[in-house]
Amino acid sequence: MTGPAVHPAEAMAEVLIDELIRNGACEAVLSPGSRSAPLALALHEADRTGRLRLHVRIDERSAAFLALGLAKASGRPVPVLCTSGTAAANFHPAVVEADLSCVPLLVLTADRPPELRDTGAPQTIDQIRLYGGAVRWFCETGVPERRAGAVAYWRSLAARAYGHATGSHRSPPGPVHLNIAFRDPLVPTRSGSLHPWPEPLAGRPEGEPWCRTTPHRTAEGEPLPATERGVLLLGDGCSDPTPLVAHAQRAGWPVLAEPTSGGRYGPNALTAYPYLLRVPGFLDAHRPDLVVSAGRPGLTRQQTALLHAARAHVVVPGTYPADPARTARAHVHPCASPQADADQADSDNAAPPPSRWMASWLRADRAVREALDALLDDGPAPTAPGIVRALARRLPPGGLLFTGPSLCIRDLDQHLHAPTGTPGPRVLANRGASGIDGVVSSAIGAALAHGGPAWALMGDLTLLHDHNGLLLGPDEPVPDLAILVINNDGGGIFSLLEQAEHTGPFERIFGTPHSTDLSLLAEATGTPYTLLTRSQQLTDVLSGKGLRLIEVRTDRTRDTELRAALQAAAGRAVASMRPPGRIGE
């Protein structure tokens, strides 16, 4: 039995994309180019017939981070395609982020055939293992040829790549790289003659994937150590915080949860812990016997100090088992299922009152939060901490917030509320490599995958670094995304670091003022723009529709002084209620 009359490159592209869709791909991103034409046409056809949704971006770096955001929010591998040469190199930052944050990404790079490599042919670089160890799996697929057995090879290749990306082959989820060489002609020509393919191109019956893979289970469950003086520390990449939060509630442990962990909820979740850990003497009086950590805690140096101070540290491996202080004594996979733990927590109506240990953490957290709120409520003009607090208060449960790095996520960590019941808004960020690149594109991708109202929070340098992400063509899907930009005309985080002591060169090489008019940038990209001058305006501007840019201008020096005042207020609040000695002994 033979297949249709088709060009080899066309056959491979059709089969490869079909098999990725059968495995679960429902979004794809491409940047235009010649060498990638067969795959681009196959993706366009899949989009036209409603089998997946295609997104086109002219900038490869923006395209890759858009795919990263789509994959991060949906949990599904997203194919991203480019032509040969430096186009593939521009995918590298997003590949690194996907590796470190364990986001499933299918990187498809078109390439010249072997006979044209190392000949000076244009748009040709060495793409073999271009991303090094940052990918879970690499395959040089070979040039498509008209021969029997090719269809089975292409379909098993696509299924294997999808499985590696989802973490089904004894490794966490992450990026996979397929380097696909095509010979000319890249697409069928009118003058060229097509011959029947030597076998059918179709896959398994009823749309089944060629080979189904399931996530690999790394270990059987075991109980967490029991102790009264415990702390649960949750960072980015915590795959499922629900059973851990339930365990902390039963054990009477405070929950210190970064915004992107998904674990800042429930009666034991603290909202002012970054301030508490910086108060002199607080950690000495609250030294835990055990810290259980999950994900990648790393927003503050004080988290590392907590890990060093604990008598024991146990890591619960998630998508990324992190031990930043190298203090872990064990990696433990909790034995209870998330649903069982949640059901047990809900049914435990006879829970004992908080121990002296838990009560002391809660009392200090409330005292510090009241002091912080009182100070922030007094400011008439917008400040970075104040506007972040206002944004956090207005995010609805189930909403999506994508936050940039540096001060934005740290301000959010210090002022995000903790619902007493179910989890609040979903917070995402590129915390793998924690760079400022690609945040606009990642936020747009996450909002598109989310499918409802979404918000993004970032600084001015982060916006400028990826302003190409705002370039959406007239036929592209548009997210319902409000991008809130805190513009302090430079890099505000350096004002809090040791570099600030070098006052002479500081402003030029660390502060890096740019004096860019963001309203003109918005106008150039056709993005609706609002300048917010009072915090009270926030509710109105956040309730809009479509992709829009909201700018808040703050003063770096004044924000730095405010942050120092907030920490001083936290110290006074703790001093006013702190008993002598070590809590719980």
Coordinates of C-alpha atoms in Angstrom, one line a residue:
M1 CA 0.0 0.0 0.0
T2 CA 1.3 3.4 -0.9
G3 CA 0.6 6.9 0.3
P4 CA -0.1 10.2 -1.4
A5 CA 2.2 11.9 -3.9
V6 CA 4.2 14.1 -1.6
H7 CA 7.6 15.8 -1.3
P8 CA 9.9 14.2 1.3
A9 CA 10.2 17.4 3.4
E10 CA 6.4 17.9 3.2
A11 CA 5.9 14.3 4.3
M12 CA 8.2 14.5 7.3
A13 CA 6.7 17.8 8.4
E14 CA 3.1 16.6 8.1
V15 CA 3.9 13.4 10.0
L16 CA 6.0 15.0 12.7
I17 CA 3.4 17.7 13.5
D18 CA 0.6 15.3 13.4
E19 CA 2.3 13.0 15.9
L20 CA 3.1 15.9 18.3
I21 CA -0.6 16.8 18.3
R22 CA -1.6 13.2 18.9
N23 CA 0.6 13.2 21.9
G24 CA -1.0 16.3 23.3
A25 CA 0.5 19.5 21.8
C26 CA -2.2 22.1 21.4
E27 CA -0.2 25.3 21.0
A28 CA 2.8 26.1 18.7
V29 CA 5.0 29.1 18.0
L30 CA 7.1 29.9 15.0
S31 CA 9.4 32.6 13.7
P32 CA 9.5 33.0 9.9
G33 CA 12.3 31.7 7.8
S34 CA 13.1 29.8 4.6
R35 CA 14.8 26.6 5.8
S36 CA 11.9 25.9 8.2
A37 CA 9.2 26.3 5.5
P38 CA 8.0 22.6 5.5
L39 CA 7.3 22.6 9.2
A40 CA 5.8 26.1 9.1
L41 CA 3.4 25.1 6.4
A42 CA 2.4 22.0 8.4
L43 CA 1.8 24.1 11.5
H44 CA -0.3 26.6 9.6
E45 CA -2.4 23.8 8.2
A46 CA -2.9 22.3 11.7
D47 CA -4.0 25.8 12.9
R48 CA -6.3 26.3 9.9
T49 CA -8.1 23.0 10.7
G50 CA -8.3 23.7 14.4
R51 CA -6.0 21.0 15.6
L52 CA -3.7 23.4 17.4
R53 CA -3.3 27.2 17.9
L54 CA -0.4 28.8 16.1
H55 CA 1.4 32.0 17.2
V56 CA 3.9 33.8 14.9
R57 CA 6.6 36.1 16.2
I58 CA 9.3 37.9 14.1
D59 CA 11.9 37.8 17.0
E60 CA 13.1 34.3 17.8
R61 CA 14.0 35.2 21.4
S62 CA 10.5 36.5 21.9
A63 CA 9.0 33.5 20.2
A64 CA 10.9 31.1 22.5
F65 CA 9.8 32.9 25.7
L66 CA 6.2 33.0 24.4
A67 CA 6.4 29.2 24.0
L68 CA 7.9 29.1 27.5
G69 CA 5.0 31.0 29.0
L70 CA 2.4 28.9 27.2
A71 CA 4.1 25.7 28.5
K72 CA 4.5 27.0 32.0
A73 CA 0.9 28.0 32.4
S74 CA -0.6 24.9 30.6
G75 CA 1.9 22.2 31.7
R76 CA 2.0 20.9 28.2
P77 CA 5.0 20.8 25.9
V78 CA 4.9 23.6 23.3
P79 CA 6.7 23.3 19.9
V80 CA 8.7 26.4 18.9
L81 CA 10.2 26.5 15.4
C82 CA 12.8 28.6 13.7
T83 CA 15.0 28.6 10.6
S84 CA 18.8 27.8 10.6
G85 CA 21.7 30.0 11.8
T86 CA 21.6 32.6 14.5
A87 CA 17.8 32.2 14.7
A88 CA 18.4 29.0 16.6
A89 CA 21.0 30.7 18.8
N90 CA 18.4 33.2 19.9
F91 CA 16.3 30.4 21.4
H92 CA 19.1 29.6 23.9
P93 CA 18.1 31.9 26.8
A94 CA 14.6 30.4 26.9
V95 CA 16.0 26.9 26.6
V96 CA 18.2 27.7 29.7
E97 CA 15.2 29.0 31.6
A98 CA 13.1 26.0 30.6
D99 CA 15.9 23.6 31.8
L100 CA 16.3 25.3 35.2
S101 CA 12.6 25.8 35.8
C102 CA 11.6 22.3 34.4
V103 CA 9.2 23.7 31.8
P104 CA 8.4 21.3 28.8
L105 CA 9.5 22.8 25.6
L106 CA 9.9 21.2 22.1
V107 CA 12.6 23.2 20.3
L108 CA 12.5 22.5 16.5
T109 CA 15.4 24.1 14.6
A110 CA 15.6 23.8 10.8
D111 CA 19.1 23.2 9.4
R112 CA 21.1 22.9 6.2
P113 CA 21.8 19.3 5.1
P114 CA 25.2 17.9 6.0
E115 CA 26.7 18.5 2.5
L116 CA 26.2 22.3 2.9
R117 CA 27.7 22.6 6.4
D118 CA 31.2 24.0 6.8
T119 CA 31.1 25.4 3.2
G120 CA 30.4 29.0 3.9
A121 CA 26.7 28.6 3.0
P122 CA 24.6 31.5 4.4
Q123 CA 22.6 31.1 7.6
T124 CA 24.7 28.0 8.6
I125 CA 26.2 27.5 12.0
D126 CA 27.0 24.3 14.0
Q127 CA 23.6 23.4 15.5
I128 CA 24.6 19.9 16.7
R129 CA 24.0 19.9 20.5
L130 CA 23.7 23.7 20.2
Y131 CA 22.2 23.9 23.7
G132 CA 24.6 21.6 25.4
G133 CA 23.4 20.0 28.6
A134 CA 20.4 22.4 28.9
V135 CA 18.1 19.9 27.0
R136 CA 16.7 16.7 28.3
W137 CA 17.3 15.0 24.9
F138 CA 18.8 16.0 21.5
C139 CA 18.3 14.4 18.2
E140 CA 19.8 15.1 14.8
T141 CA 16.8 13.8 12.8
G142 CA 18.5 13.3 9.4
V143 CA 17.4 14.5 6.0
P144 CA 13.9 13.2 5.0
E145 CA 14.1 10.6 2.3
R146 CA 11.5 8.7 0.2
R147 CA 11.8 5.2 1.7
A148 CA 9.7 2.7 3.5
G149 CA 10.0 2.8 7.3
A150 CA 10.4 6.6 7.5
V151 CA 6.9 7.2 8.8
A152 CA 7.4 4.8 11.8
Y153 CA 10.8 6.5 12.5
W154 CA 9.3 10.0 12.4
R155 CA 6.3 9.1 14.6
S156 CA 8.3 7.3 17.2
L157 CA 10.8 10.2 17.2
A158 CA 8.0 12.7 17.9
A159 CA 6.5 10.6 20.6
R160 CA 9.9 10.1 22.2
A161 CA 10.6 13.8 22.1
Y162 CA 7.2 14.6 23.7
G163 CA 7.9 12.1 26.4
H164 CA 11.3 13.5 27.3
A165 CA 9.8 17.0 27.5
T166 CA 7.1 15.9 29.9
G167 CA 9.5 14.1 32.2
S168 CA 8.5 10.6 31.2
H169 CA 12.1 9.2 30.8
R170 CA 13.6 9.3 34.3
S171 CA 14.2 13.0 34.3
P172 CA 12.2 16.2 35.2
P173 CA 10.2 17.9 32.5
G174 CA 12.2 20.3 30.4
P175 CA 13.3 21.3 26.9
V176 CA 14.0 18.9 24.0
H177 CA 15.9 19.8 20.8
L178 CA 15.2 18.3 17.4
N179 CA 17.6 19.6 14.7
I180 CA 15.9 18.9 11.4
A181 CA 17.8 19.2 8.1
F182 CA 16.0 19.8 4.8
R183 CA 17.3 19.7 1.2
D184 CA 16.2 21.9 -1.6
P185 CA 13.5 22.2 -2.8
L186 CA 12.0 22.9 0.5
V187 CA 8.5 22.9 -0.7
P188 CA 6.9 21.3 -3.8
T189 CA 7.3 23.3 -7.0
R190 CA 4.9 23.4 -9.9
S191 CA 7.6 22.2 -12.3
G192 CA 8.7 19.3 -10.0
S193 CA 7.2 15.9 -10.3
L194 CA 5.8 14.2 -7.2
H195 CA 5.8 10.4 -6.7
P196 CA 3.6 8.3 -4.4
W197 CA 5.0 7.8 -1.0
P198 CA 6.0 4.1 -0.5
E199 CA 3.8 3.7 2.6
P200 CA 0.7 5.4 4.2
L201 CA 1.5 8.5 6.2
A202 CA -1.3 8.0 8.7
G203 CA -0.7 7.2 12.3
R204 CA -2.4 4.9 14.7
P205 CA -6.2 4.4 14.4
E206 CA -8.6 6.8 16.2
G207 CA -5.9 9.5 16.7
E208 CA -3.9 7.4 19.1
P209 CA -0.2 8.4 19.6
W210 CA 2.4 6.1 18.1
C211 CA 3.9 5.4 21.6
R212 CA 2.3 6.5 24.8
T213 CA 4.5 7.5 27.7
T214 CA 3.6 8.2 31.4
P215 CA 5.5 10.3 33.9
H216 CA 8.2 8.4 35.8
R217 CA 7.6 7.8 39.5
T218 CA 11.0 8.4 41.2
A219 CA 10.3 6.9 44.6
E220 CA 7.8 5.3 46.9
G221 CA 6.4 7.5 49.6
E222 CA 7.7 7.8 53.2
P223 CA 6.6 9.8 56.2
L224 CA 8.0 13.2 56.9
P225 CA 10.0 13.5 60.2
A226 CA 7.8 14.5 63.2
T227 CA 8.7 17.5 65.4
E228 CA 7.0 20.4 67.0
R229 CA 9.5 23.1 66.1
G230 CA 9.3 22.7 62.3
V231 CA 9.1 25.1 59.5
L232 CA 7.8 24.5 55.9
L233 CA 9.7 26.5 53.3
L234 CA 8.2 26.5 49.8
G235 CA 9.9 28.0 46.8
D236 CA 9.4 28.2 43.0
G237 CA 8.9 24.8 41.3
C238 CA 7.0 23.2 44.1
S239 CA 5.0 20.7 42.0
D240 CA 2.1 20.3 44.4
P241 CA 2.1 22.2 47.8
T242 CA -1.3 20.9 48.9
P243 CA -0.2 17.9 50.9
L244 CA 2.7 19.8 52.4
V245 CA 0.5 22.7 53.5
A246 CA -1.9 20.2 55.0
H247 CA 0.9 18.5 56.9
A248 CA 2.2 21.8 58.3
Q249 CA -1.3 22.7 59.5
R250 CA -1.6 19.4 61.4
A251 CA 1.9 19.6 62.7
G252 CA 1.6 23.2 63.8
W253 CA 4.4 24.5 61.6
P254 CA 4.6 28.0 60.1
V255 CA 4.4 28.1 56.3
L256 CA 6.9 30.4 54.6
A257 CA 5.8 30.3 50.9
E258 CA 7.2 32.3 48.0
P259 CA 4.6 33.7 45.7
T260 CA 5.3 31.3 42.9
S261 CA 5.2 28.2 45.1
G262 CA 1.4 28.1 45.2
G263 CA 1.5 27.4 48.9
R264 CA 0.7 30.8 50.5
Y265 CA -2.7 30.0 51.9
G266 CA -4.2 28.5 55.1
P267 CA -4.1 29.6 58.7
N268 CA -0.3 28.9 59.1
A269 CA 0.9 30.9 56.1
L270 CA 2.9 34.0 57.0
T271 CA 2.8 37.1 54.8
A272 CA 5.6 39.1 56.5
Y273 CA 8.2 36.4 56.9
P274 CA 10.9 38.1 54.7
Y275 CA 10.8 41.0 57.2
L276 CA 10.7 38.7 60.2
L277 CA 13.8 36.8 59.2
R278 CA 15.7 40.1 58.8
V279 CA 14.9 41.3 62.3
P280 CA 18.0 40.9 64.5
G281 CA 17.5 38.2 67.1
F282 CA 14.3 36.8 65.7
L283 CA 15.9 33.8 64.1
D284 CA 18.0 33.1 67.2
A285 CA 14.8 33.0 69.2
H286 CA 13.0 30.9 66.6
R287 CA 15.6 28.4 65.5
P288 CA 13.8 25.4 64.1
D289 CA 14.6 21.8 64.8
L290 CA 13.6 20.9 61.2
V291 CA 13.0 22.8 58.0
V292 CA 11.2 20.9 55.2
S293 CA 11.7 22.6 51.9
A294 CA 10.2 22.1 48.5
G295 CA 10.9 23.8 45.2
R296 CA 13.7 26.3 44.8
P297 CA 13.7 28.7 47.8
G298 CA 16.1 31.6 46.9
L299 CA 14.4 35.0 46.9
T300 CA 16.3 36.2 50.0
R301 CA 19.6 35.6 51.8
Q302 CA 17.6 35.2 54.9
Q303 CA 16.0 31.9 53.6
T304 CA 19.6 30.5 53.3
A305 CA 20.3 31.7 56.8
L306 CA 17.2 29.8 58.0
L307 CA 18.4 26.6 56.4
H308 CA 21.8 27.0 58.1
A309 CA 20.2 27.8 61.4
A310 CA 17.9 24.7 61.4
R311 CA 19.1 21.6 63.3
A312 CA 17.9 19.5 60.3
H313 CA 16.9 20.2 56.7
V314 CA 14.8 17.8 54.6
V315 CA 14.1 18.3 50.9
V316 CA 10.9 17.2 49.2
P317 CA 11.8 16.7 45.6
G318 CA 9.4 18.3 43.1
T319 CA 10.1 19.4 39.6
Y320 CA 13.4 20.7 40.8
P321 CA 14.9 19.3 44.0
A322 CA 16.9 22.3 45.3
D323 CA 19.3 22.5 48.2
P324 CA 20.8 26.0 47.9
A325 CA 22.6 26.0 51.2
R326 CA 23.8 22.3 50.9
T327 CA 22.3 21.6 54.3
A328 CA 19.9 18.8 53.4
R329 CA 20.2 15.5 55.3
A330 CA 17.6 13.7 53.2
H331 CA 15.3 13.8 50.2
V332 CA 11.9 12.6 51.3
H333 CA 8.9 11.7 49.1
P334 CA 5.8 12.1 51.3
C335 CA 3.7 9.0 51.3
A336 CA 0.2 10.5 51.5
S337 CA -1.5 11.5 48.3
P338 CA -2.5 15.2 47.9
Q339 CA -6.2 14.3 48.0
A340 CA -5.8 12.1 51.1
D341 CA -3.9 14.9 52.9
A342 CA -6.5 17.5 51.9
D343 CA -9.4 15.3 53.0
Q344 CA -7.7 14.6 56.3
A345 CA -7.1 18.3 56.9
D346 CA -10.7 19.2 56.1
S347 CA -12.1 16.5 58.4
D348 CA -9.8 17.3 61.3
N349 CA -12.2 19.5 63.3
A350 CA -10.6 18.5 66.6
A351 CA -7.2 20.1 65.9
P352 CA -5.4 21.3 69.0
P353 CA -4.8 25.0 69.5
P354 CA -1.5 26.4 68.2
S355 CA 1.5 25.5 70.2
R356 CA 3.7 28.2 71.8
W357 CA 6.0 27.7 68.8
M358 CA 3.3 28.3 66.2
A359 CA 1.6 31.0 68.2
S360 CA 4.8 33.0 68.4
W361 CA 5.3 33.0 64.7
L362 CA 1.7 34.0 64.0
R363 CA 1.8 36.8 66.6
A364 CA 5.0 38.2 65.2
D365 CA 3.7 38.0 61.7
R366 CA 0.5 39.9 62.6
A367 CA 2.4 42.6 64.5
V368 CA 4.8 43.2 61.6
R369 CA 2.0 43.2 59.0
E370 CA 0.0 45.8 60.9
A371 CA 3.1 48.0 61.2
L372 CA 3.9 47.6 57.5
D373 CA 0.3 48.4 56.4
A374 CA 0.2 51.5 58.7
L375 CA 3.3 52.8 57.1
L376 CA 2.2 52.1 53.5
D377 CA -1.2 53.6 54.1
D378 CA 0.3 56.9 54.9
G379 CA 2.0 57.5 51.5
P380 CA 0.1 59.9 49.2
A381 CA 2.3 59.2 46.1
P382 CA 2.7 55.8 44.5
T383 CA 5.7 53.8 45.7
A384 CA 6.9 50.4 44.5
P385 CA 6.0 48.5 47.7
G386 CA 2.7 50.3 48.0
I387 CA 1.6 49.7 44.4
V388 CA 2.6 46.0 44.6
R389 CA 0.6 45.6 47.8
A390 CA -2.4 47.3 46.1
L391 CA -2.1 44.9 43.1
A392 CA -1.8 41.8 45.3
R393 CA -5.0 42.8 47.2
R394 CA -7.0 43.2 44.0
L395 CA -6.1 39.9 42.4
P396 CA -9.0 37.5 42.4
P397 CA -8.8 33.8 43.4
G398 CA -8.0 31.8 40.3
G399 CA -6.5 34.8 38.6
L400 CA -3.1 34.7 36.9
L401 CA -0.2 37.0 37.7
F402 CA 3.1 36.8 35.9
T403 CA 5.8 38.7 37.7
G404 CA 9.3 39.9 36.7
P405 CA 12.5 39.4 38.7
S406 CA 14.5 41.6 40.9
L407 CA 12.4 44.0 43.2
C408 CA 9.0 43.1 41.7
I409 CA 8.9 39.5 42.9
R410 CA 10.6 40.5 46.2
D411 CA 8.1 43.2 46.9
L412 CA 5.3 40.7 46.0
D413 CA 6.9 38.2 48.4
Q414 CA 6.8 40.8 51.2
H415 CA 3.2 42.0 50.6
L416 CA 1.1 39.1 49.0
H417 CA -1.8 38.2 51.2
A418 CA -2.5 34.6 52.3
P419 CA -6.1 33.4 51.9
T420 CA -7.3 31.3 54.9
G421 CA -9.0 28.7 52.7
T422 CA -8.2 27.6 49.2
P423 CA -5.2 29.0 47.3
G424 CA -5.4 32.5 46.0
P425 CA -4.2 33.8 42.6
R426 CA -1.8 31.8 40.6
V427 CA 1.6 33.5 40.4
L428 CA 4.2 32.5 37.8
A429 CA 7.7 33.8 37.1
N430 CA 10.9 32.8 35.2
R431 CA 12.7 31.7 38.4
G432 CA 15.0 29.1 36.8
A433 CA 17.8 31.4 35.7
S434 CA 16.0 34.5 37.2
G435 CA 16.9 36.7 34.3
I436 CA 15.1 39.7 33.0
D437 CA 15.0 38.5 29.4
G438 CA 11.8 37.4 27.8
V439 CA 9.4 38.3 30.6
V440 CA 6.9 40.2 28.4
S441 CA 6.7 37.3 25.9
S442 CA 6.5 34.7 28.7
A443 CA 3.7 36.7 30.4
I444 CA 1.8 36.9 27.1
G445 CA 2.2 33.2 26.5
A446 CA 1.0 32.4 30.1
A447 CA -2.0 34.7 29.6
L448 CA -2.9 33.0 26.3
A449 CA -2.7 29.6 27.9
H450 CA -4.7 30.8 31.0
G451 CA -7.5 32.0 28.7
G452 CA -9.0 34.5 31.1
P453 CA -8.1 37.9 32.7
A454 CA -4.4 38.0 33.6
W455 CA -1.9 40.5 35.0
A456 CA 1.8 41.0 34.7
L457 CA 4.2 42.9 37.0
M458 CA 7.6 44.1 36.0
G459 CA 10.2 46.9 36.1
D460 CA 11.1 49.3 33.4
L461 CA 14.4 47.5 32.4
T462 CA 12.6 44.2 32.2
L463 CA 10.0 45.7 29.8
L464 CA 12.6 47.4 27.7
H465 CA 14.7 44.2 27.5
D466 CA 11.7 42.4 25.8
H467 CA 9.6 45.1 24.3
N468 CA 9.5 43.1 21.1
G469 CA 7.1 40.9 22.9
L470 CA 4.5 43.6 22.4
L471 CA 4.7 43.2 18.6
L472 CA 1.7 41.1 17.7
G473 CA 0.6 40.8 14.1
P474 CA -3.0 41.5 13.1
D475 CA -3.8 37.8 12.8
E476 CA -2.4 36.7 16.1
P477 CA -4.4 35.8 19.3
V478 CA -4.4 38.6 21.7
P479 CA -4.3 37.9 25.5
D480 CA -6.4 39.6 28.1
L481 CA -3.3 40.9 29.9
A482 CA -2.7 44.1 31.9
I483 CA 1.1 44.8 32.2
L484 CA 1.9 46.9 35.2
V485 CA 5.3 48.5 34.8
I486 CA 7.0 50.1 37.8
N487 CA 9.3 52.7 36.2
N488 CA 12.0 54.0 38.4
D489 CA 14.3 54.8 35.5
G490 CA 16.8 52.1 36.1
G491 CA 17.8 49.1 38.1
G492 CA 16.4 49.7 41.6
I493 CA 17.5 46.4 43.2
F494 CA 21.2 47.6 43.1
S495 CA 20.3 50.3 45.6
L496 CA 19.7 47.6 48.2
L497 CA 23.0 45.7 47.5
E498 CA 26.7 46.3 48.3
Q499 CA 27.2 48.1 45.0
A500 CA 25.3 51.1 46.3
E501 CA 28.3 52.0 48.5
H502 CA 30.3 52.9 45.3
T503 CA 28.5 56.2 44.9
G504 CA 30.8 57.6 42.2
P505 CA 30.2 55.0 39.4
F506 CA 27.0 53.7 40.8
E507 CA 24.4 55.6 38.7
R508 CA 26.1 54.9 35.4
I509 CA 27.0 51.2 35.7
F510 CA 24.4 49.9 38.1
G511 CA 21.5 52.4 38.2
T512 CA 21.6 52.6 34.4
P513 CA 19.0 55.4 33.8
H514 CA 17.5 55.3 30.3
S515 CA 15.0 58.2 30.2
T516 CA 12.7 56.2 27.8
D517 CA 9.1 57.5 27.4
L518 CA 7.1 54.3 27.8
S519 CA 4.0 56.0 26.3
L520 CA 5.8 56.4 23.0
L521 CA 6.9 52.8 23.1
A522 CA 3.3 51.8 23.7
E523 CA 2.2 54.0 20.8
A524 CA 4.8 52.5 18.5
T525 CA 3.5 48.9 19.2
G526 CA -0.2 49.9 19.2
T527 CA -0.5 48.9 22.9
P528 CA -3.2 50.8 24.9
Y529 CA -1.4 52.8 27.6
T530 CA -2.3 54.4 31.0
L531 CA -0.2 56.4 33.3
L532 CA -1.2 55.7 36.9
T533 CA -0.6 58.5 39.3
R534 CA -2.6 57.4 42.4
S535 CA -3.0 53.9 43.9
Q536 CA -6.7 54.4 43.9
Q537 CA -6.8 54.3 40.1
L538 CA -5.5 50.7 40.1
T539 CA -8.9 49.0 40.3
D540 CA -10.2 50.9 37.2
V541 CA -7.2 50.3 35.0
L542 CA -6.9 46.6 35.9
S543 CA -10.5 46.0 34.9
G544 CA -9.9 46.7 31.2
K545 CA -9.7 44.2 28.4
G546 CA -7.1 43.0 25.9
L547 CA -3.3 43.6 26.0
R548 CA -2.6 46.9 27.7
L549 CA 0.3 48.8 29.4
I550 CA 0.0 50.5 32.8
E551 CA 2.9 52.7 33.9
V552 CA 3.6 53.7 37.5
R553 CA 6.5 56.2 37.9
T554 CA 8.4 56.0 41.2
D555 CA 11.5 57.5 42.6
R556 CA 14.4 55.0 43.3
T557 CA 15.8 56.9 46.2
R558 CA 12.5 57.4 47.9
D559 CA 11.6 53.7 47.4
T560 CA 14.9 52.7 48.9
E561 CA 14.3 54.9 52.0
L562 CA 10.8 53.5 52.3
R563 CA 12.1 49.9 52.3
A564 CA 14.5 50.8 55.1
A565 CA 11.7 52.4 57.0
L566 CA 9.5 49.3 56.5
Q567 CA 12.2 47.0 57.9
A568 CA 12.8 49.3 60.9
A569 CA 9.0 49.3 61.6
A570 CA 9.1 45.5 61.5
G571 CA 12.0 45.4 64.0
R572 CA 10.1 47.7 66.4
A573 CA 7.0 45.6 66.1
V574 CA 8.9 42.4 67.0
A575 CA 10.8 44.1 69.8
S576 CA 7.5 45.2 71.4
M577 CA 6.2 41.6 71.7
R578 CA 9.3 39.4 71.9
P579 CA 9.8 37.4 75.1
P580 CA 13.3 36.6 76.3
G581 CA 15.0 33.4 75.4
R582 CA 14.3 30.8 72.8
I583 CA 10.6 30.2 71.8
G584 CA 9.2 26.8 72.9
E585 CA 11.8 25.9 75.4

